[in-house]
Tab-separated table of C-alpha atoms in Angstrom:
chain	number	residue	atom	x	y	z
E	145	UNK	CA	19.942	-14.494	3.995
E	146	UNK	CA	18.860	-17.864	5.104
E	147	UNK	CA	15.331	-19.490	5.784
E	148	UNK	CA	15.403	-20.543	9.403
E	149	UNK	CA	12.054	-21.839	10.009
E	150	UNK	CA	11.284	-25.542	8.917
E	151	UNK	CA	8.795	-26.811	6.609
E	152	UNK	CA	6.148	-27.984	8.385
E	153	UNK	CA	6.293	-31.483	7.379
E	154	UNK	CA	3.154	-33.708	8.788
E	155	UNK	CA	-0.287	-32.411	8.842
E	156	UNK	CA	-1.030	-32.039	12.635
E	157	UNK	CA	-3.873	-33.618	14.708
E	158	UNK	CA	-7.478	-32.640	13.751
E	159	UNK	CA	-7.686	-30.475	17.188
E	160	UNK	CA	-4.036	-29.409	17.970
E	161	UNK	CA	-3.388	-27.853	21.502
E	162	UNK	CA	-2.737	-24.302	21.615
E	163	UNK	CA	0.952	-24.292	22.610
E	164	UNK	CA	1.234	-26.188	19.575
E	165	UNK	CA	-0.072	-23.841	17.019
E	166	UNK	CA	1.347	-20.893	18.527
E	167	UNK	CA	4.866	-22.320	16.907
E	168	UNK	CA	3.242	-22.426	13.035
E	169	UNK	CA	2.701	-19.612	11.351
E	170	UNK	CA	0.965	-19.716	7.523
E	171	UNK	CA	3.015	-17.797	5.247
E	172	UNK	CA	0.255	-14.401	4.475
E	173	UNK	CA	-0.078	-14.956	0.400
E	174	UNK	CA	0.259	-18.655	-0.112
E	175	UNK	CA	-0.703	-20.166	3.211
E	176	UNK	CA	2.619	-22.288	3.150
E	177	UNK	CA	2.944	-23.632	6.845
E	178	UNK	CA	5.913	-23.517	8.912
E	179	UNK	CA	7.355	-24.071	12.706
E	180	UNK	CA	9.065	-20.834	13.598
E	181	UNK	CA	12.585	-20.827	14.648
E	182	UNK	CA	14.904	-18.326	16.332
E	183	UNK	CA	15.880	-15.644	13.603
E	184	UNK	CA	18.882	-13.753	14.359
E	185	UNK	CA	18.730	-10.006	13.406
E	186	UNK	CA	19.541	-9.012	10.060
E	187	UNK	CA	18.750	-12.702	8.794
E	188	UNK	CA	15.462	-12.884	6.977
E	189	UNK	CA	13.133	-15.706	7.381
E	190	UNK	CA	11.745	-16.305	3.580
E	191	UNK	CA	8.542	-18.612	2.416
E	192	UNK	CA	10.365	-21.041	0.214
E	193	UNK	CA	7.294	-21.197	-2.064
E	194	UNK	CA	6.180	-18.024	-2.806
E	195	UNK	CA	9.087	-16.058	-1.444
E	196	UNK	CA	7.719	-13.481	0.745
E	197	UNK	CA	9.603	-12.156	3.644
E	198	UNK	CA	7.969	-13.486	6.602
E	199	UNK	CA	10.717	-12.628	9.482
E	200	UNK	CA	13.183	-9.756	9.609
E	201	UNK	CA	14.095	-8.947	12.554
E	202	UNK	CA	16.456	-6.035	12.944
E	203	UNK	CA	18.822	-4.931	16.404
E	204	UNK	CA	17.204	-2.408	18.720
E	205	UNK	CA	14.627	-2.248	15.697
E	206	UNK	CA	10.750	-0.615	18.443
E	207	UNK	CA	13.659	2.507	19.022
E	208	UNK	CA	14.879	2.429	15.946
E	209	UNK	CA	11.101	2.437	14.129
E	210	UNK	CA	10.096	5.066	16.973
E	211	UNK	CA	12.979	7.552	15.968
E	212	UNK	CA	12.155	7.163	11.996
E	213	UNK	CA	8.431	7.604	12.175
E	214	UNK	CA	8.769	10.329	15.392
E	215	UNK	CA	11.356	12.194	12.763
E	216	UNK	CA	8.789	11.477	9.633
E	217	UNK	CA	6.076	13.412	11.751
E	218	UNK	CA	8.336	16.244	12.306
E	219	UNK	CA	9.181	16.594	8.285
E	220	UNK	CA	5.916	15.931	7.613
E	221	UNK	CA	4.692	19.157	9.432
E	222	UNK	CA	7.259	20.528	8.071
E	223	UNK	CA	5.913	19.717	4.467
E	224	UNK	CA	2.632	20.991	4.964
E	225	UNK	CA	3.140	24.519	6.705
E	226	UNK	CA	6.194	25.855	4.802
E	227	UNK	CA	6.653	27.096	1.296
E	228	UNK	CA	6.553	23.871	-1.002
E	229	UNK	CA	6.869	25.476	-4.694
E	230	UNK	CA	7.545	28.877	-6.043
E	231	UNK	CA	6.476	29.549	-9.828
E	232	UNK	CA	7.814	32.697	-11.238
E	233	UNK	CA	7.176	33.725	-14.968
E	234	UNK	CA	7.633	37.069	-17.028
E	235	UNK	CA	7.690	39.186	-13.702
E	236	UNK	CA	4.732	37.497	-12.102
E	237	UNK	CA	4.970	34.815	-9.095
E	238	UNK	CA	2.670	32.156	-7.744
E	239	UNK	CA	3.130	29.983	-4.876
E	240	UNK	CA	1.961	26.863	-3.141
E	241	UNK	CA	1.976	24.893	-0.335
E	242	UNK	CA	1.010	21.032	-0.245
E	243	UNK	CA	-2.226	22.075	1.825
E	244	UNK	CA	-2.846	24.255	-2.038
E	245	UNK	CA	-1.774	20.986	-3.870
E	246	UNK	CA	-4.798	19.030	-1.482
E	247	UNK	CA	-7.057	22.273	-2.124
E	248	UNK	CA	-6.423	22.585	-6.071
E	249	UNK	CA	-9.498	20.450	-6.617
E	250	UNK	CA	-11.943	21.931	-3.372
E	251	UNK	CA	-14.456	24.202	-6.068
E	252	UNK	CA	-17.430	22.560	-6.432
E	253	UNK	CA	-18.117	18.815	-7.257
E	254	UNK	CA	-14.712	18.168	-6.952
E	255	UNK	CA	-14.368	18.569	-3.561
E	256	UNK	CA	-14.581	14.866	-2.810
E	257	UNK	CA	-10.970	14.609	-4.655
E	258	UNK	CA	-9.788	17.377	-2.415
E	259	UNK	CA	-10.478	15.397	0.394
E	260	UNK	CA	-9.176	11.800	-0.976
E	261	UNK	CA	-5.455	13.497	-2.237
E	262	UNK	CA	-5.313	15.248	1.056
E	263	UNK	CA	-5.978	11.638	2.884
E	264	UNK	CA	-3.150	9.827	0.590
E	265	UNK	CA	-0.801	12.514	0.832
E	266	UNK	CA	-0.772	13.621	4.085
E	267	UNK	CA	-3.640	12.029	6.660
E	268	UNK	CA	-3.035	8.116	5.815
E	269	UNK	CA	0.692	8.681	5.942
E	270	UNK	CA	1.047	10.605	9.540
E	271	UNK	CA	-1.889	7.950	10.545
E	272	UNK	CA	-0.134	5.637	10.115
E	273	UNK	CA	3.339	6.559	11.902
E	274	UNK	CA	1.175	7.636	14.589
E	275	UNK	CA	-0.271	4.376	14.947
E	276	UNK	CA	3.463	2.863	14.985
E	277	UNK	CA	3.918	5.137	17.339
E	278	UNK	CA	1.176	4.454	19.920
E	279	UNK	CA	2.245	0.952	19.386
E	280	UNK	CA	5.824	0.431	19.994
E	281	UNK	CA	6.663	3.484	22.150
E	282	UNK	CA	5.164	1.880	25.569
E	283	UNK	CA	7.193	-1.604	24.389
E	284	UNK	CA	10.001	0.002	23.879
E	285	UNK	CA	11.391	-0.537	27.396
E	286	UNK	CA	9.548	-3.420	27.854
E	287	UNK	CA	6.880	-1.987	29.130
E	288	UNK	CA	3.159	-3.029	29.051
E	289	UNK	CA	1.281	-1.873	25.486
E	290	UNK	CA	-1.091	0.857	25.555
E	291	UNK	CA	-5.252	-0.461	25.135
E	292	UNK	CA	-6.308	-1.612	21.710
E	293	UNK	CA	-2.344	-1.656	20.404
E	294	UNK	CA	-3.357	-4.886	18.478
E	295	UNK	CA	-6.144	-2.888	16.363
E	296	UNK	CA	-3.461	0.248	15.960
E	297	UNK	CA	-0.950	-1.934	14.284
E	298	UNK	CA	-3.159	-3.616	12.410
E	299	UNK	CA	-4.959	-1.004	10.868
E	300	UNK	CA	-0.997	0.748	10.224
E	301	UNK	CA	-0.440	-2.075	8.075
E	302	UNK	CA	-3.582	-2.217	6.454
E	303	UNK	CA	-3.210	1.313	5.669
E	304	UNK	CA	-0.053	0.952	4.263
E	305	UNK	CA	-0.864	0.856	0.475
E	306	UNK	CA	-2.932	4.240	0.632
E	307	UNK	CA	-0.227	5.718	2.043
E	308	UNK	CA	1.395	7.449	-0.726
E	309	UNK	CA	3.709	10.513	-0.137
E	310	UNK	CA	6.411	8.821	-2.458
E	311	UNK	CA	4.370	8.754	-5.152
E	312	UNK	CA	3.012	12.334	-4.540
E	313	UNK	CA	6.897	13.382	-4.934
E	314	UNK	CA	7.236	11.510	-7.916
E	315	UNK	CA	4.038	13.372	-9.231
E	316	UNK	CA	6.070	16.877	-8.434
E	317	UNK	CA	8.796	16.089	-10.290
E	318	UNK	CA	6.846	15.379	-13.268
E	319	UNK	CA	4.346	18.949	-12.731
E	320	UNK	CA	8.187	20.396	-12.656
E	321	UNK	CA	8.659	19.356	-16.014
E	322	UNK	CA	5.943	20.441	-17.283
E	323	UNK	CA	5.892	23.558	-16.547
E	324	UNK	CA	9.899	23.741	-16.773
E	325	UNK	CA	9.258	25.402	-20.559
E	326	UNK	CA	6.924	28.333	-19.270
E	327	UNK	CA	8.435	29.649	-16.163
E	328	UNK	CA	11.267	28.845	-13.372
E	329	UNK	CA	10.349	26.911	-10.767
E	330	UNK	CA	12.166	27.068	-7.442
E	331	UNK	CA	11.715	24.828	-4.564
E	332	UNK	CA	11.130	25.836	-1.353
E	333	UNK	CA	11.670	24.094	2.570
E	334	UNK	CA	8.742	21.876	2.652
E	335	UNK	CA	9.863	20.675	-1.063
E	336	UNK	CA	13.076	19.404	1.130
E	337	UNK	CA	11.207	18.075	4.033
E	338	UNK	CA	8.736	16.027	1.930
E	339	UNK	CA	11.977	14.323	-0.157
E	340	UNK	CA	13.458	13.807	3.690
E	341	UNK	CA	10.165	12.448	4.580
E	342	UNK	CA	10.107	9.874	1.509
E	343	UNK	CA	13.966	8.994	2.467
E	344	UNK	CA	13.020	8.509	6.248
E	345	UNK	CA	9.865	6.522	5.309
E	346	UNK	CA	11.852	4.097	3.105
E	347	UNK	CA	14.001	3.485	5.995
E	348	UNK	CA	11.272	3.383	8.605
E	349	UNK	CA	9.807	0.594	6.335
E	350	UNK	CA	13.247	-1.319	5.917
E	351	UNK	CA	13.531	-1.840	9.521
E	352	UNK	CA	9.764	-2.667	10.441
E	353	UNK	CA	9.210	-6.496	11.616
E	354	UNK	CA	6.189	-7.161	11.710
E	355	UNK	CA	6.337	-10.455	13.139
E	356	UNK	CA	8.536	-8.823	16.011
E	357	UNK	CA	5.845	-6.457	16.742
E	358	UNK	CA	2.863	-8.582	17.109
E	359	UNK	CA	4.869	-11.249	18.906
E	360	UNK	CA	5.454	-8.293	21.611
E	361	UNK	CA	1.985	-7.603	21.131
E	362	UNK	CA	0.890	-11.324	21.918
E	363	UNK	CA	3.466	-11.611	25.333
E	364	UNK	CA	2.183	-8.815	26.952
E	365	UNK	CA	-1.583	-10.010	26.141
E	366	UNK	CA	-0.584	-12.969	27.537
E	367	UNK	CA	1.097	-12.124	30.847
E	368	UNK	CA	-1.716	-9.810	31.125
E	369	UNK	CA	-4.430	-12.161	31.058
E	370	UNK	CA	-2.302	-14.511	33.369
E	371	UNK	CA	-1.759	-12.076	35.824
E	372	UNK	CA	-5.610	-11.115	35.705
E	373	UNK	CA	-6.664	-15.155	36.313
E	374	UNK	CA	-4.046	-15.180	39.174
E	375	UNK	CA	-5.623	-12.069	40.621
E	376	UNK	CA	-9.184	-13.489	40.024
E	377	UNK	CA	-8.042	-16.855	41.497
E	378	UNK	CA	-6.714	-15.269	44.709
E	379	UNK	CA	-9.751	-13.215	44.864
X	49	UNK	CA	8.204	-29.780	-5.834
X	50	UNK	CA	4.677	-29.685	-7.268
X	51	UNK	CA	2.340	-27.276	-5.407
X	52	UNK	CA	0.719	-30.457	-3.704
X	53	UNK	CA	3.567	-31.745	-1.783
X	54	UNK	CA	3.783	-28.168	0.630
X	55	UNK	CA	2.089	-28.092	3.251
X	56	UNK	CA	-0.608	-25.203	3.950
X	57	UNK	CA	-2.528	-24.319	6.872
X	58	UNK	CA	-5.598	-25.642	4.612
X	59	UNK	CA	-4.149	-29.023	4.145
X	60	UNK	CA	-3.149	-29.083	7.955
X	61	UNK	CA	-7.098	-28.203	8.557
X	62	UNK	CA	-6.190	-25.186	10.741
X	63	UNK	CA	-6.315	-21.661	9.245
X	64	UNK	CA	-3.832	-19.086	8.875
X	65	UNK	CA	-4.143	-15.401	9.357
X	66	UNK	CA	-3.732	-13.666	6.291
X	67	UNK	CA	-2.497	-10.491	8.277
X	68	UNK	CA	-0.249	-11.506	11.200
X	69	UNK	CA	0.545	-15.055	10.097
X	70	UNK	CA	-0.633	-16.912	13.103
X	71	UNK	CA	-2.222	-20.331	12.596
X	72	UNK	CA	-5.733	-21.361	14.493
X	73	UNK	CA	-8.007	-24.285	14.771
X	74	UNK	CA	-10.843	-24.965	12.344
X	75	UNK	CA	-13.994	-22.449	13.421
X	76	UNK	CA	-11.862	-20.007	15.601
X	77	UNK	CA	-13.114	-16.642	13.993
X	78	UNK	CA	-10.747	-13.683	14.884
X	79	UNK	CA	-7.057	-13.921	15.221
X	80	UNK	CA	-6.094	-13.888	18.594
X	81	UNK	CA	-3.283	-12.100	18.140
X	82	UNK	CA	-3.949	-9.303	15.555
X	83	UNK	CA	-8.312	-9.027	15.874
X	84	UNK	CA	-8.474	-9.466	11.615
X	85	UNK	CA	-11.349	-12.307	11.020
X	86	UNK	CA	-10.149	-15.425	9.416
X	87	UNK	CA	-11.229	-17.404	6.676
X	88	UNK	CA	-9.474	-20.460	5.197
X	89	UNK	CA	-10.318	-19.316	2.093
X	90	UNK	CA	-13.234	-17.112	1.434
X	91	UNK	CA	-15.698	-17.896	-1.124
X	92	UNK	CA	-16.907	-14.652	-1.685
X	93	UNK	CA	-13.534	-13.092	-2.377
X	94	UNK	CA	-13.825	-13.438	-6.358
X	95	UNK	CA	-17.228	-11.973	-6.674
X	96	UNK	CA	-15.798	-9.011	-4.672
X	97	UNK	CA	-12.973	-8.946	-6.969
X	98	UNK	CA	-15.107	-8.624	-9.744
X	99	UNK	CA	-17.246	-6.135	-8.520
X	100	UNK	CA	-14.345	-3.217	-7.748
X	101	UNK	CA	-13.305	-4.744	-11.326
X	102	UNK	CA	-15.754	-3.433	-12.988
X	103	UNK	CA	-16.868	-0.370	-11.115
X	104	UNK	CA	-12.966	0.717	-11.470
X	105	UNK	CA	-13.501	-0.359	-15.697
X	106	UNK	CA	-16.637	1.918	-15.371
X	107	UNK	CA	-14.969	5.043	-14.110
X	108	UNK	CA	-12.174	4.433	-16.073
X	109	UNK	CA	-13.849	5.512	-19.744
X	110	UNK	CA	-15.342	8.796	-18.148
X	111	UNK	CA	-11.455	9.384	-17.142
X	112	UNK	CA	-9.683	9.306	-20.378
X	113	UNK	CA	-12.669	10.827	-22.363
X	114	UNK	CA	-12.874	13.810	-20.496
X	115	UNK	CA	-10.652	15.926	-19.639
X	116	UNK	CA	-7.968	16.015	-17.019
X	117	UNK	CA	-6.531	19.366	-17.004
X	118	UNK	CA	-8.239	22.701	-18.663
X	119	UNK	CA	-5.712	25.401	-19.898
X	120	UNK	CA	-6.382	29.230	-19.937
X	121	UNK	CA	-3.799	31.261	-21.073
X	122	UNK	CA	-4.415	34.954	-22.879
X	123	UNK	CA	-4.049	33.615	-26.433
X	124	UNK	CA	-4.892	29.784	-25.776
X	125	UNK	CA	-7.419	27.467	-23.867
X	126	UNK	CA	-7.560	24.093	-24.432
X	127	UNK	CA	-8.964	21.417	-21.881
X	128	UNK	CA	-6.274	17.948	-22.051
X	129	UNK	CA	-7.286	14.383	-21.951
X	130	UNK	CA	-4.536	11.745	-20.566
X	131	UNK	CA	-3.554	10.433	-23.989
X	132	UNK	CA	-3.586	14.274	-25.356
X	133	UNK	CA	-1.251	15.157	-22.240
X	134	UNK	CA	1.328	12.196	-23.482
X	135	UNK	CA	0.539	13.394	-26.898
X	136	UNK	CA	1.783	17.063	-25.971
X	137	UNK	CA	4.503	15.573	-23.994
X	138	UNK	CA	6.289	14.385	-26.766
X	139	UNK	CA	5.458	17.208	-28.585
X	140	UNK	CA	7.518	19.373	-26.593
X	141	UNK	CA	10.610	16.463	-26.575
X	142	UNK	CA	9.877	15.640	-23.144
X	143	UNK	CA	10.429	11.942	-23.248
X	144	UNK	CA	11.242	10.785	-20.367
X	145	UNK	CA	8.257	12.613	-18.649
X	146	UNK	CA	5.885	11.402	-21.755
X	147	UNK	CA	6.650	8.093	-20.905
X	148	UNK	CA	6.170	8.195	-16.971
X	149	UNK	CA	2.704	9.501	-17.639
X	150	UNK	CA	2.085	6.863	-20.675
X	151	UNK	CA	3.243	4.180	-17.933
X	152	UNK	CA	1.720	5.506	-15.029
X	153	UNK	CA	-1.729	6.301	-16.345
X	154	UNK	CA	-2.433	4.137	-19.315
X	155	UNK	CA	-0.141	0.896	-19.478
X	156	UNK	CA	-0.359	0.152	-15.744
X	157	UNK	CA	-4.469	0.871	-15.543
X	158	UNK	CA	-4.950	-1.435	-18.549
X	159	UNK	CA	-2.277	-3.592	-17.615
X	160	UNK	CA	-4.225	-4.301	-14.666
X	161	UNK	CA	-7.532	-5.196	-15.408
X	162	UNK	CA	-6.231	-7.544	-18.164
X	163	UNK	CA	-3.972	-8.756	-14.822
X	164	UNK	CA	-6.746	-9.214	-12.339
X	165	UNK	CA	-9.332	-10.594	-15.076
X	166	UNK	CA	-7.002	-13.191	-16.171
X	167	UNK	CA	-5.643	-13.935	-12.601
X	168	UNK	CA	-9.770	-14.192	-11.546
X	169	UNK	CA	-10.727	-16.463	-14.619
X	170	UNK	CA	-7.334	-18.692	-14.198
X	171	UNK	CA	-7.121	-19.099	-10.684
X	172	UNK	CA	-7.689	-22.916	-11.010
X	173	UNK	CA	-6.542	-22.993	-14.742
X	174	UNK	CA	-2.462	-23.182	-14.729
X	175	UNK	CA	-2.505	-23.988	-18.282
X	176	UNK	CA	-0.872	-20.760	-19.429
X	177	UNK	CA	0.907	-19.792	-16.286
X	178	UNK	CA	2.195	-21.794	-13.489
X	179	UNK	CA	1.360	-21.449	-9.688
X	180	UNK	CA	4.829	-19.058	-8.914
X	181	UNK	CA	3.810	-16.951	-12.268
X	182	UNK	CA	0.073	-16.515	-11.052
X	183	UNK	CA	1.588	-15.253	-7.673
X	184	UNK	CA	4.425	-13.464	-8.838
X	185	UNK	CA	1.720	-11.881	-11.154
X	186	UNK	CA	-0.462	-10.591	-8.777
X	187	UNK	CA	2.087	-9.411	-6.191
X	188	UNK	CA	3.228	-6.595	-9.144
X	189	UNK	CA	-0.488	-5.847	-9.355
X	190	UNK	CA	-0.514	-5.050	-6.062
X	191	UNK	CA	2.508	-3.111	-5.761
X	192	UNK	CA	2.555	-1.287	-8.696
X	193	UNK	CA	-1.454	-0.249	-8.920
X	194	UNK	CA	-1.188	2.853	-6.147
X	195	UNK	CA	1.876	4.351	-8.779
X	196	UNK	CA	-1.094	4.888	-11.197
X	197	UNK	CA	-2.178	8.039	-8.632
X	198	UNK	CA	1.016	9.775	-10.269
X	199	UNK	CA	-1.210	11.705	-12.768
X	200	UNK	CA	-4.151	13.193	-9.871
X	201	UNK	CA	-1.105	14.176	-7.722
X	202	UNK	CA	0.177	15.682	-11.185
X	203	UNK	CA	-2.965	17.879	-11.503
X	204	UNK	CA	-3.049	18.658	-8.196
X	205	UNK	CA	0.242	20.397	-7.984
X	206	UNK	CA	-0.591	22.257	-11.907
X	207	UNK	CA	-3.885	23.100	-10.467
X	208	UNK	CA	-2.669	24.715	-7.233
X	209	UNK	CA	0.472	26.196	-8.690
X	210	UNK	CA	-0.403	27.941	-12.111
X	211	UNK	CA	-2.668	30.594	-11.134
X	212	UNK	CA	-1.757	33.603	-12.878
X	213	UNK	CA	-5.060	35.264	-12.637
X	214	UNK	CA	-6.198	36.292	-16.425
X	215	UNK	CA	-2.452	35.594	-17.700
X	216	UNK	CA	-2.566	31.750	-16.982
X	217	UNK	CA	-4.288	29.749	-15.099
X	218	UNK	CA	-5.116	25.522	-15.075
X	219	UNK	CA	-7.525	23.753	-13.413
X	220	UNK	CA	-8.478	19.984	-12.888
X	221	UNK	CA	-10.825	18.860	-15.297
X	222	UNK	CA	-13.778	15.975	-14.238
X	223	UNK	CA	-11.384	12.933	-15.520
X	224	UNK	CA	-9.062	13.619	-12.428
X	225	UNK	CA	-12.361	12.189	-10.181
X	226	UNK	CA	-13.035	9.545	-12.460
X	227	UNK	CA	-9.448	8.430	-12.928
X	228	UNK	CA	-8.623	8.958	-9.307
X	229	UNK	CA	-11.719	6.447	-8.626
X	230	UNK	CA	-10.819	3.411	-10.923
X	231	UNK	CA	-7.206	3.284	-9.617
X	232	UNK	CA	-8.706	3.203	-5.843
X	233	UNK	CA	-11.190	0.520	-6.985
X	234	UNK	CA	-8.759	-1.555	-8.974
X	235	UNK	CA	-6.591	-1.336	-5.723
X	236	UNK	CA	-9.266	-2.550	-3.784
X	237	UNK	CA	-10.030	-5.334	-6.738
X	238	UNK	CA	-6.337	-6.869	-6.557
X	239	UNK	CA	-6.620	-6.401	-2.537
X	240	UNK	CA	-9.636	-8.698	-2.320
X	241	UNK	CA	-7.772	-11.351	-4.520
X	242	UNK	CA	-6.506	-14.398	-2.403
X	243	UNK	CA	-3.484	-15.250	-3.787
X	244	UNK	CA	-3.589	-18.011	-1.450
X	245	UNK	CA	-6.498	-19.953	-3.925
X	246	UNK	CA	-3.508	-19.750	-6.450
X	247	UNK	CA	-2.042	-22.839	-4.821
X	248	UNK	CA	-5.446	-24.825	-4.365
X	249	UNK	CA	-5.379	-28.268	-5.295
């Protein structure tokens, strides 16, 4: 782990050129400014003030992200259309699926609720892979990005706290307790998908860069627009 | 090294993206790179702090005064608050699970606005804690508010699986709306907190 971007150590010029401030970057949360350097994958760039994470980079990381969320999607249908829980007490048996769990509150004025836990649990989340998705998959092999891939990625990221199947699981566990006492509980395939989603997730977030992304983001914009001016030039 | 003697995009006189990290000249208004507007800092941010502060301190008495689950069984029915769920949690020796719902739905809510209001009244004030304190502060605000959901998703899953018709059955009482709403709001509250004023000279 070693911080390989420099302190920025003069203020600049009052109207710096562009090529110039493309090479700083402002650390998110405490606006600490550096000049980015090469960071080799699997070193982490760090803000020495505040200590957030501000590179990452990982090896083959847009395939890598692509086969995590791609595989997330997949559990995550999984989730919702099987058999999630099976209560059985004294002879009688109830089941439910996580599209029940998003329903329990749909009567009446609760509806609204209904429609926020089925947005944390399940909408945000695929959103969001989606998003990462629509992103990365045209970069992938260096390909040209898709329209609006800037706005996609952003809004994945800003998305990301209201994305909460982990906690959701968390929440299962403790309903299991509770109702442990009164009657047997047994878990059914989409119980298993939705703790391989949660695993897959964690890993999907462990190898996300974002500075990696946007910088793809950013060359393609820019060989875009200089291939438009040339075209407009010769025109 | 005192807070003064890093340099920031503010003391540079260029702004930094608060999303993507890229750094722009004075008066440029969207990133280039990501689309999110800029601001060096924004002076509105605290008042917009304060107002999901309160709104999420509003809906938060409605949530633990009524309740959050209502029980029908054949020879009981009782309706449970959040502190008479912990309450009945340790009734029945279930610690462990007592204590995630004690954690998750009344020492992090509280926890929080006491975190944001202090964070919001001190955020020039390092008299009780220092800059890296402030900011280590608020980054556990924001990481650990969205756990406070634990108890809705809790319902939820009660709600939709105990339905023995006549023999048993629970269903979500009005404090799951309520409760659901202040951790949302105080979410948005610690989001609209700049952490970057922390370091402000």
């Amino acid at each position: 782990m070693s911080a390989h971007i420099h302190q920025q150590q003069r203020p600049s010029a009052p109207r710096p050129d562009p090529a110039a401030l493309e090479r700083l970057r402002a650390c998110p949360h405490c606006d600490a400014l550096y000049q980015i350097a090469p960071v080799a994958p699997r070193e982490r760039a760090i803000c020495t003030r505040c200590g957030a994470v501000l590179i990452a980079p990982r090896a083959r990381a847009f395939s890598r992200i692509i086969a995590l969320a791609v595989t997330a999607l997949i559990l995550m249908a999984a989730a919702i259309f099987m058999p999630f829980l099976d209560l059985s007490a004294s002879g009688m048996h109830s089941r439910a699926s996580v599209l029940d769990a998003v329903l329990a509150f749909s009567d009446g004025m609760m509806l609204p609720l209904s429609v926020a836990v089925g947005a944390l649990i399940v909408v945000i989340p695929a959103l969001r892979l989606s998003l990462i998705v629509y992103t990365l998959a045209p970069m992938m092999r260096g390909g040209p990005a898709l329209p609006r891939a800037a706005q996609a990625f952003r809004l994945a990221d800003a998305l990301k706290p209201w994305a909460m199947a982990e906690i959701f699981l968390i929440g299962v566990a403790v309903a299991l307790v509770k109702v442990a006492g009164i009657a047997t509980v047994t878990p059914g395939p989409a119980f298993w998908a939705f703790c391989g989603l949660v695993v897959v997730t964690v890993l999907h977030d462990d190898v996300m860069d974002a500075e990696s992304v946007w910088q793809a983001i950013e060359r393609r914009e820019t060989a875009r627009r200089s291939a438009a001016d040339a075209a407009a030039s010769r025109a | 090294m005192t807070p003064a003697a890093v340099p920031t995009a503010r003391t540079a006189g260029l702004i930094g993206c608060t999303r993507c990290g890229r750094v722009f000249a004075p008066g440029t208004e969207l990133c280039t790179r990501c689309g999110a507007p800029l601001s060096s800092r924004d002076p509105r941010a605290l008042q917009r702090v304060w107002a999901w502060w309160f709104a999420g301190l509003v809906v938060y008495i409605p949530a633990n005064i009524y309740p959050m689950l209502i029980t029908r069984t054949l020879t009981y029915s009782g309706e449970g608050t959040i502190l008479g769920g912990v309450v009945e949690l340790l009734g029945h020796g279930d610690y462990f699970v007592a204590f995630v719902i004690f954690f998750a739905s009344i020492l992090i809510p509280v926890g929080k606005f006491m975190a944001i209001a202090f964070l919001a009244l001190s955020i020039r004030n390092h008299r009780f804690l220092d800059e890296h304190a402030q900011h280590r502060l608020h980054a556990v605000v924001e990481f650990i508010g969205r756990w406070s959901m634990i108890d809705v998703f809790v319902v939820a899953i009660l709600a939709s699986l105990v339905r023995f018709d006549a023999v048993a059955t629970i269903n979500p009482g009005i404090a799951a709306i309520s409760f659901a709403l202040s951790v949302a709001f105080t979410m948005l509250s610690a989001q609209s907190f700049d952490p970057r004023a922390i370091w402000d000279e």
